[in-house]
């Protein structure tokens, strides 16, 4: 039986050009993808015209084994879908074998985070600098308070910089945060965060006596009236660099991820972390399940009798 696959591919490309106005790069991409499919099927003595859904699924699995990214696999599947719709419309096939194929799932990237040692180095330097007297001490005390609050609570940076001045009146181990959708949540404060907040509050009060008060905890002369998050992010990178850390990998959001990851590593429940982060859906918090999986593996290796026996044999 004569294999007319290349003639069918060429006819498909002509249709895409004439009727759909596909660009040259798009046509070249379709041609490469369909030629690759043709070569794969030919190795099993099959043709695109006669291929079944299982054959096309096997091709996608082959791409995955070859290390193709999910986005690249999805592009190949899109080319196949267009091609088989064309064959069906032309009466060359009575069905569309791509109809039941699922698009490859794109893996959600793991959040960037910091080690506990890195956070300790950052906070220790910020505390050392905040203790140094001088005309800029208030800004250094502010930075320490920002960092301690961020790591103690995992707040979003927008929630952090827009804290109202009234939080200084709460005087307790907990802080009320108003987050997305105007929802409020209660988060605990560490002793070091409480101490940093108190020191900053006292220095801020002395400054207010000279300049006038503001409704914001971290006031600014900008249009919002509080510290712009971009300014905080810039200053954070500066402190990180002075602490000997790679500044380009550190941001307020990375510290939020560090807060969540370190809680889970030390035994916190995923639902508790969800509440503290202010996630409305547990699926959002599940980006941290890799931390839980690693902790569970360590627990099994440490406590399971069979794991202990294997370790003793080694």
mmCIF file of C-alpha atoms in Angstrom:
data_model
loop_
_atom_site.group_PDB
_atom_site.id
_atom_site.type_symbol
_atom_site.label_atom_id
_atom_site.label_comp_id
_atom_site.label_asym_id
_atom_site.label_seq_id
_atom_site.Cartn_x
_atom_site.Cartn_y
_atom_site.Cartn_z
ATOM 1 C CA UNK A 1 0.000 0.000 0.000
ATOM 2 C CA UNK A 2 1.416 3.367 -1.007
ATOM 3 C CA UNK A 3 2.203 5.727 1.892
ATOM 4 C CA UNK A 4 0.698 9.099 0.993
ATOM 5 C CA UNK A 5 1.559 10.669 4.382
ATOM 6 C CA UNK A 6 3.877 13.302 2.954
ATOM 7 C CA UNK A 7 1.299 14.251 0.328
ATOM 8 C CA UNK A 8 -1.310 14.601 3.088
ATOM 9 C CA UNK A 9 1.051 16.729 5.176
ATOM 10 C CA UNK A 10 1.768 18.950 2.189
ATOM 11 C CA UNK A 11 -1.957 19.344 1.441
ATOM 12 C CA UNK A 12 -2.553 20.241 5.109
ATOM 13 C CA UNK A 13 0.185 22.901 5.015
ATOM 14 C CA UNK A 14 -1.280 24.380 1.836
ATOM 15 C CA UNK A 15 -4.699 24.616 3.492
ATOM 16 C CA UNK A 16 -3.196 26.281 6.582
ATOM 17 C CA UNK A 17 -1.452 28.821 4.389
ATOM 18 C CA UNK A 18 -4.311 29.554 1.976
ATOM 19 C CA UNK A 19 -7.335 29.362 4.288
ATOM 20 C CA UNK A 20 -5.902 30.199 7.706
ATOM 21 C CA UNK A 21 -3.162 32.590 6.641
ATOM 22 C CA UNK A 22 -0.600 30.772 8.802
ATOM 23 C CA UNK A 23 2.796 32.480 9.011
ATOM 24 C CA UNK A 24 5.893 30.908 7.508
ATOM 25 C CA UNK A 25 7.359 30.058 10.906
ATOM 26 C CA UNK A 26 4.109 28.387 11.945
ATOM 27 C CA UNK A 27 4.022 26.301 8.772
ATOM 28 C CA UNK A 28 7.655 25.282 9.205
ATOM 29 C CA UNK A 29 6.947 24.247 12.794
ATOM 30 C CA UNK A 30 3.907 22.171 11.760
ATOM 31 C CA UNK A 31 5.947 20.503 9.035
ATOM 32 C CA UNK A 32 8.777 19.545 11.413
ATOM 33 C CA UNK A 33 6.368 18.209 14.011
ATOM 34 C CA UNK A 34 4.348 16.129 11.564
ATOM 35 C CA UNK A 35 7.452 14.790 9.847
ATOM 36 C CA UNK A 36 8.736 13.676 13.251
ATOM 37 C CA UNK A 37 5.416 11.949 13.941
ATOM 38 C CA UNK A 38 5.603 10.274 10.535
ATOM 39 C CA UNK A 39 9.113 8.965 11.266
ATOM 40 C CA UNK A 40 8.071 7.627 14.670
ATOM 41 C CA UNK A 41 5.050 5.789 13.244
ATOM 42 C CA UNK A 42 7.088 4.438 10.326
ATOM 43 C CA UNK A 43 9.385 2.657 12.799
ATOM 44 C CA UNK A 44 6.315 0.583 13.750
ATOM 45 C CA UNK A 45 5.225 0.185 10.136
ATOM 46 C CA UNK A 46 2.308 2.538 10.595
ATOM 47 C CA UNK A 47 1.251 5.753 8.862
ATOM 48 C CA UNK A 48 -0.418 8.898 10.175
ATOM 49 C CA UNK A 49 -3.496 8.109 8.064
ATOM 50 C CA UNK A 50 -3.940 4.720 9.746
ATOM 51 C CA UNK A 51 -2.677 5.657 13.226
ATOM 52 C CA UNK A 52 -4.935 5.054 16.209
ATOM 53 C CA UNK A 53 -5.195 7.003 19.451
ATOM 54 C CA UNK A 54 -2.888 4.524 21.199
ATOM 55 C CA UNK A 55 -0.197 5.112 18.564
ATOM 56 C CA UNK A 56 -0.371 8.868 19.043
ATOM 57 C CA UNK A 57 -0.314 8.478 22.844
ATOM 58 C CA UNK A 58 2.794 6.323 22.441
ATOM 59 C CA UNK A 59 4.382 9.126 20.422
ATOM 60 C CA UNK A 60 3.706 11.639 23.197
ATOM 61 C CA UNK A 61 5.146 9.190 25.730
ATOM 62 C CA UNK A 62 8.211 8.863 23.498
ATOM 63 C CA UNK A 63 8.647 12.642 23.536
ATOM 64 C CA UNK A 64 8.419 12.661 27.309
ATOM 65 C CA UNK A 65 11.104 9.969 27.607
ATOM 66 C CA UNK A 66 13.291 12.003 25.291
ATOM 67 C CA UNK A 67 13.128 14.872 27.778
ATOM 68 C CA UNK A 68 10.780 17.170 25.873
ATOM 69 C CA UNK A 69 9.189 19.800 28.119
ATOM 70 C CA UNK A 70 5.421 19.627 28.655
ATOM 71 C CA UNK A 71 5.047 22.835 26.616
ATOM 72 C CA UNK A 72 6.874 21.228 23.661
ATOM 73 C CA UNK A 73 4.723 18.107 23.897
ATOM 74 C CA UNK A 74 1.602 20.273 23.970
ATOM 75 C CA UNK A 75 2.753 22.042 20.801
ATOM 76 C CA UNK A 76 3.212 18.687 19.026
ATOM 77 C CA UNK A 77 -0.240 17.591 20.155
ATOM 78 C CA UNK A 78 -1.714 20.847 18.831
ATOM 79 C CA UNK A 79 -0.129 20.184 15.435
ATOM 80 C CA UNK A 80 -1.567 16.659 15.418
ATOM 81 C CA UNK A 81 -5.030 17.910 16.355
ATOM 82 C CA UNK A 82 -5.028 20.392 13.467
ATOM 83 C CA UNK A 83 -3.747 17.749 11.058
ATOM 84 C CA UNK A 84 -6.348 15.122 11.977
ATOM 85 C CA UNK A 85 -9.175 17.672 11.883
ATOM 86 C CA UNK A 86 -8.047 18.389 8.319
ATOM 87 C CA UNK A 87 -8.005 14.680 7.398
ATOM 88 C CA UNK A 88 -11.499 14.250 8.875
ATOM 89 C CA UNK A 89 -12.850 17.331 7.076
ATOM 90 C CA UNK A 90 -11.416 16.066 3.790
ATOM 91 C CA UNK A 91 -13.050 12.663 4.238
ATOM 92 C CA UNK A 92 -9.681 10.928 4.437
ATOM 93 C CA UNK A 93 -10.485 9.604 7.909
ATOM 94 C CA UNK A 94 -13.780 8.802 9.557
ATOM 95 C CA UNK A 95 -12.643 9.801 13.034
ATOM 96 C CA UNK A 96 -10.244 12.063 14.930
ATOM 97 C CA UNK A 97 -7.781 9.926 16.976
ATOM 98 C CA UNK A 98 -6.560 12.980 18.905
ATOM 99 C CA UNK A 99 -10.007 13.641 20.423
ATOM 100 C CA UNK A 100 -9.394 11.469 23.494
ATOM 101 C CA UNK A 101 -5.765 12.484 24.048
ATOM 102 C CA UNK A 102 -5.045 14.630 27.102
ATOM 103 C CA UNK A 103 -2.644 17.517 26.906
ATOM 104 C CA UNK A 104 0.531 16.865 28.918
ATOM 105 C CA UNK A 105 0.385 18.471 32.333
ATOM 106 C CA UNK A 106 2.797 21.287 32.909
ATOM 107 C CA UNK A 107 4.675 20.813 36.122
ATOM 108 C CA UNK A 108 4.258 23.649 38.562
ATOM 109 C CA UNK A 109 7.678 25.096 39.344
ATOM 110 C CA UNK A 110 8.840 24.718 42.918
ATOM 111 C CA UNK A 111 8.946 27.987 44.790
ATOM 112 C CA UNK A 112 12.337 29.560 45.367
ATOM 113 C CA UNK A 113 13.223 29.612 49.017
ATOM 114 C CA UNK A 114 16.044 30.188 51.494
ATOM 115 C CA UNK A 115 17.720 27.844 53.942
ATOM 116 C CA UNK A 116 17.293 28.402 57.661
ATOM 117 C CA UNK A 117 20.993 29.294 57.858
ATOM 118 C CA UNK A 118 20.589 31.962 55.185
ATOM 119 C CA UNK A 119 17.629 33.511 57.005
ATOM 120 C CA UNK A 120 19.610 33.494 60.261
ATOM 121 C CA UNK A 121 22.536 35.274 58.593
ATOM 122 C CA UNK A 122 20.196 37.874 57.125
ATOM 123 C CA UNK A 123 18.402 38.586 60.407
ATOM 124 C CA UNK A 124 21.599 38.634 62.448
ATOM 125 C CA UNK A 125 23.176 41.232 60.168
ATOM 126 C CA UNK A 126 19.992 43.337 60.166
ATOM 127 C CA UNK A 127 19.940 43.218 63.992
ATOM 128 C CA UNK A 128 23.620 44.177 64.203
ATOM 129 C CA UNK A 129 23.122 47.134 61.855
ATOM 130 C CA UNK A 130 19.947 48.250 63.666
ATOM 131 C CA UNK A 131 21.869 48.434 66.964
ATOM 132 C CA UNK A 132 24.416 50.868 65.545
ATOM 133 C CA UNK A 133 23.656 54.498 66.521
ATOM 134 C CA UNK A 134 23.630 57.170 63.866
ATOM 135 C CA UNK A 135 21.393 59.420 61.776
ATOM 136 C CA UNK A 136 20.007 56.486 59.732
ATOM 137 C CA UNK A 137 19.245 54.226 62.676
ATOM 138 C CA UNK A 138 15.490 54.573 62.239
ATOM 139 C CA UNK A 139 15.680 53.156 58.700
ATOM 140 C CA UNK A 140 17.829 50.273 59.971
ATOM 141 C CA UNK A 141 15.375 49.570 62.802
ATOM 142 C CA UNK A 142 12.605 49.666 60.220
ATOM 143 C CA UNK A 143 14.407 47.121 58.049
ATOM 144 C CA UNK A 144 14.885 44.788 61.015
ATOM 145 C CA UNK A 145 11.203 45.083 61.926
ATOM 146 C CA UNK A 146 10.166 44.401 58.318
ATOM 147 C CA UNK A 147 12.361 41.300 58.058
ATOM 148 C CA UNK A 148 11.370 39.898 61.445
ATOM 149 C CA UNK A 149 7.676 40.412 60.731
ATOM 150 C CA UNK A 150 7.951 38.916 57.268
ATOM 151 C CA UNK A 151 9.741 35.771 58.424
ATOM 152 C CA UNK A 152 7.590 35.399 61.559
ATOM 153 C CA UNK A 153 4.269 35.635 59.720
ATOM 154 C CA UNK A 154 4.818 34.852 56.032
ATOM 155 C CA UNK A 155 2.804 37.932 55.093
ATOM 156 C CA UNK A 156 2.502 39.035 51.492
ATOM 157 C CA UNK A 157 4.753 42.036 50.923
ATOM 158 C CA UNK A 158 1.700 44.185 50.112
ATOM 159 C CA UNK A 159 0.184 43.241 53.485
ATOM 160 C CA UNK A 160 3.436 43.958 55.293
ATOM 161 C CA UNK A 161 4.226 47.439 53.970
ATOM 162 C CA UNK A 162 0.605 48.595 54.416
ATOM 163 C CA UNK A 163 0.251 47.604 58.074
ATOM 164 C CA UNK A 164 -1.591 50.315 60.023
ATOM 165 C CA UNK A 165 0.033 52.081 62.966
ATOM 166 C CA UNK A 166 -2.573 50.580 65.322
ATOM 167 C CA UNK A 167 -0.746 47.223 65.268
ATOM 168 C CA UNK A 168 1.632 48.796 67.801
ATOM 169 C CA UNK A 169 -1.282 48.920 70.225
ATOM 170 C CA UNK A 170 -2.006 45.192 70.005
ATOM 171 C CA UNK A 171 0.830 44.303 72.402
ATOM 172 C CA UNK A 172 0.613 40.560 72.183
ATOM 173 C CA UNK A 173 1.960 37.430 70.575
ATOM 174 C CA UNK A 174 -0.507 37.723 67.694
ATOM 175 C CA UNK A 175 -1.027 40.103 64.806
ATOM 176 C CA UNK A 176 -4.256 40.688 62.899
ATOM 177 C CA UNK A 177 -3.627 40.923 59.144
ATOM 178 C CA UNK A 178 -6.087 42.136 56.540
ATOM 179 C CA UNK A 179 -5.382 40.223 53.326
ATOM 180 C CA UNK A 180 -6.910 39.517 49.932
ATOM 181 C CA UNK A 181 -10.631 40.056 49.663
ATOM 182 C CA UNK A 182 -10.466 42.145 52.851
ATOM 183 C CA UNK A 183 -10.300 38.911 54.861
ATOM 184 C CA UNK A 184 -8.669 39.046 58.260
ATOM 185 C CA UNK A 185 -6.455 36.375 59.765
ATOM 186 C CA UNK A 186 -4.575 36.027 63.027
ATOM 187 C CA UNK A 187 -0.884 35.124 62.919
ATOM 188 C CA UNK A 188 1.525 34.535 65.806
ATOM 189 C CA UNK A 189 4.643 36.665 66.291
ATOM 190 C CA UNK A 190 8.050 35.411 67.348
ATOM 191 C CA UNK A 191 9.762 36.967 70.371
ATOM 192 C CA UNK A 192 12.387 38.515 68.109
ATOM 193 C CA UNK A 193 9.663 40.039 65.910
ATOM 194 C CA UNK A 194 7.945 41.515 68.963
ATOM 195 C CA UNK A 195 11.242 42.988 70.184
ATOM 196 C CA UNK A 196 12.100 44.432 66.748
ATOM 197 C CA UNK A 197 8.614 45.913 66.404
ATOM 198 C CA UNK A 198 8.866 47.522 69.863
ATOM 199 C CA UNK A 199 12.309 49.053 69.147
ATOM 200 C CA UNK A 200 11.146 50.392 65.817
ATOM 201 C CA UNK A 201 7.919 51.724 67.348
ATOM 202 C CA UNK A 202 9.826 53.655 70.009
ATOM 203 C CA UNK A 203 12.209 55.186 67.458
ATOM 204 C CA UNK A 204 9.275 55.972 65.163
ATOM 205 C CA UNK A 205 7.441 57.769 67.994
ATOM 206 C CA UNK A 206 10.447 60.037 68.518
ATOM 207 C CA UNK A 207 10.480 60.832 64.801
ATOM 208 C CA UNK A 208 6.727 61.512 64.736
ATOM 209 C CA UNK A 209 7.129 64.100 67.477
ATOM 210 C CA UNK A 210 9.141 66.119 64.959
ATOM 211 C CA UNK A 211 7.438 65.341 61.627
ATOM 212 C CA UNK A 212 3.813 64.560 62.464
ATOM 213 C CA UNK A 213 2.042 61.205 62.604
ATOM 214 C CA UNK A 214 0.863 58.861 59.859
ATOM 215 C CA UNK A 215 -1.813 56.135 59.864
ATOM 216 C CA UNK A 216 0.762 53.648 58.544
ATOM 217 C CA UNK A 217 3.320 51.644 60.496
ATOM 218 C CA UNK A 218 5.929 52.168 57.794
ATOM 219 C CA UNK A 219 5.141 55.680 56.488
ATOM 220 C CA UNK A 220 6.528 57.121 53.291
ATOM 221 C CA UNK A 221 6.281 60.352 51.345
ATOM 222 C CA UNK A 222 4.986 58.420 48.309
ATOM 223 C CA UNK A 223 1.444 58.687 46.975
ATOM 224 C CA UNK A 224 0.225 55.624 48.934
ATOM 225 C CA UNK A 225 1.542 57.062 52.171
ATOM 226 C CA UNK A 226 3.351 53.859 53.135
ATOM 227 C CA UNK A 227 6.630 52.222 52.135
ATOM 228 C CA UNK A 228 6.528 51.113 48.468
ATOM 229 C CA UNK A 229 7.125 47.378 48.173
ATOM 230 C CA UNK A 230 9.697 47.996 45.439
ATOM 231 C CA UNK A 231 11.757 50.072 47.866
ATOM 232 C CA UNK A 232 11.595 47.324 50.488
ATOM 233 C CA UNK A 233 12.587 44.690 47.895
ATOM 234 C CA UNK A 234 15.558 46.815 46.817
ATOM 235 C CA UNK A 235 16.704 47.394 50.402
ATOM 236 C CA UNK A 236 16.300 43.681 51.186
ATOM 237 C CA UNK A 237 18.656 42.759 48.359
ATOM 238 C CA UNK A 238 21.152 45.284 49.703
ATOM 239 C CA UNK A 239 21.090 43.706 53.179
ATOM 240 C CA UNK A 240 21.345 40.224 51.644
ATOM 241 C CA UNK A 241 24.445 41.236 49.686
ATOM 242 C CA UNK A 242 26.080 42.627 52.838
ATOM 243 C CA UNK A 243 25.271 39.341 54.594
ATOM 244 C CA UNK A 244 27.201 37.463 51.903
ATOM 245 C CA UNK A 245 24.093 35.980 50.275
ATOM 246 C CA UNK A 246 23.253 35.903 46.570
ATOM 247 C CA UNK A 247 21.087 39.005 46.389
ATOM 248 C CA UNK A 248 19.537 38.169 42.999
ATOM 249 C CA UNK A 249 17.811 35.094 44.467
ATOM 250 C CA UNK A 250 16.318 36.853 47.498
ATOM 251 C CA UNK A 251 13.096 38.845 47.593
ATOM 252 C CA UNK A 252 10.179 39.407 49.991
ATOM 253 C CA UNK A 253 8.273 36.633 48.203
ATOM 254 C CA UNK A 254 11.185 34.221 48.622
ATOM 255 C CA UNK A 255 11.154 34.940 52.368
ATOM 256 C CA UNK A 256 7.403 34.191 52.413
ATOM 257 C CA UNK A 257 8.168 30.830 50.823
ATOM 258 C CA UNK A 258 10.957 30.268 53.357
ATOM 259 C CA UNK A 259 8.467 30.869 56.184
ATOM 260 C CA UNK A 260 6.121 28.193 54.814
ATOM 261 C CA UNK A 261 8.847 25.688 53.910
ATOM 262 C CA UNK A 262 10.588 25.940 57.280
ATOM 263 C CA UNK A 263 7.301 25.468 59.151
ATOM 264 C CA UNK A 264 6.561 22.288 57.203
ATOM 265 C CA UNK A 265 10.105 20.991 57.596
ATOM 266 C CA UNK A 266 9.708 21.336 61.350
ATOM 267 C CA UNK A 267 6.414 19.492 61.585
ATOM 268 C CA UNK A 268 3.630 22.007 60.877
ATOM 269 C CA UNK A 269 0.388 20.792 59.294
ATOM 270 C CA UNK A 270 -0.340 21.887 55.719
ATOM 271 C CA UNK A 271 -3.775 23.228 56.726
ATOM 272 C CA UNK A 272 -2.194 25.409 59.415
ATOM 273 C CA UNK A 273 0.270 26.806 56.887
ATOM 274 C CA UNK A 274 -2.644 27.493 54.532
ATOM 275 C CA UNK A 275 -4.344 29.586 57.222
ATOM 276 C CA UNK A 276 -1.175 31.479 58.108
ATOM 277 C CA UNK A 277 -0.415 32.309 54.459
ATOM 278 C CA UNK A 278 -3.980 33.449 53.831
ATOM 279 C CA UNK A 279 -4.587 30.965 51.000
ATOM 280 C CA UNK A 280 -8.308 30.531 50.339
ATOM 281 C CA UNK A 281 -7.709 27.164 48.637
ATOM 282 C CA UNK A 282 -5.507 24.336 49.931
ATOM 283 C CA UNK A 283 -4.428 23.600 46.340
ATOM 284 C CA UNK A 284 -2.409 26.838 46.386
ATOM 285 C CA UNK A 285 -0.551 25.697 49.498
ATOM 286 C CA UNK A 286 0.152 22.299 47.951
ATOM 287 C CA UNK A 287 3.114 23.738 46.037
ATOM 288 C CA UNK A 288 4.943 22.931 49.278
ATOM 289 C CA UNK A 289 4.114 19.213 49.238
ATOM 290 C CA UNK A 290 7.684 18.467 48.102
ATOM 291 C CA UNK A 291 8.765 19.618 51.569
ATOM 292 C CA UNK A 292 6.277 17.251 53.206
ATOM 293 C CA UNK A 293 7.363 14.374 50.980
ATOM 294 C CA UNK A 294 11.011 14.887 51.941
ATOM 295 C CA UNK A 295 10.125 15.046 55.645
ATOM 296 C CA UNK A 296 8.021 11.879 55.390
ATOM 297 C CA UNK A 297 10.885 10.080 53.664
ATOM 298 C CA UNK A 298 13.249 11.083 56.449
ATOM 299 C CA UNK A 299 10.753 9.977 59.110
ATOM 300 C CA UNK A 300 10.349 6.566 57.466
ATOM 301 C CA UNK A 301 14.099 6.087 57.135
ATOM 302 C CA UNK A 302 14.584 7.086 60.758
ATOM 303 C CA UNK A 303 11.765 5.167 62.431
ATOM 304 C CA UNK A 304 10.583 2.288 60.211
ATOM 305 C CA UNK A 305 11.952 -1.097 61.433
ATOM 306 C CA UNK A 306 12.803 -2.315 57.932
ATOM 307 C CA UNK A 307 14.652 0.889 57.131
ATOM 308 C CA UNK A 308 16.624 0.524 60.369
ATOM 309 C CA UNK A 309 17.533 -3.059 59.507
ATOM 310 C CA UNK A 310 18.751 -2.074 56.043
ATOM 311 C CA UNK A 311 20.849 0.701 57.561
ATOM 312 C CA UNK A 312 22.381 -1.713 60.081
ATOM 313 C CA UNK A 313 23.263 -4.168 57.299
ATOM 314 C CA UNK A 314 25.075 -1.392 55.454
#
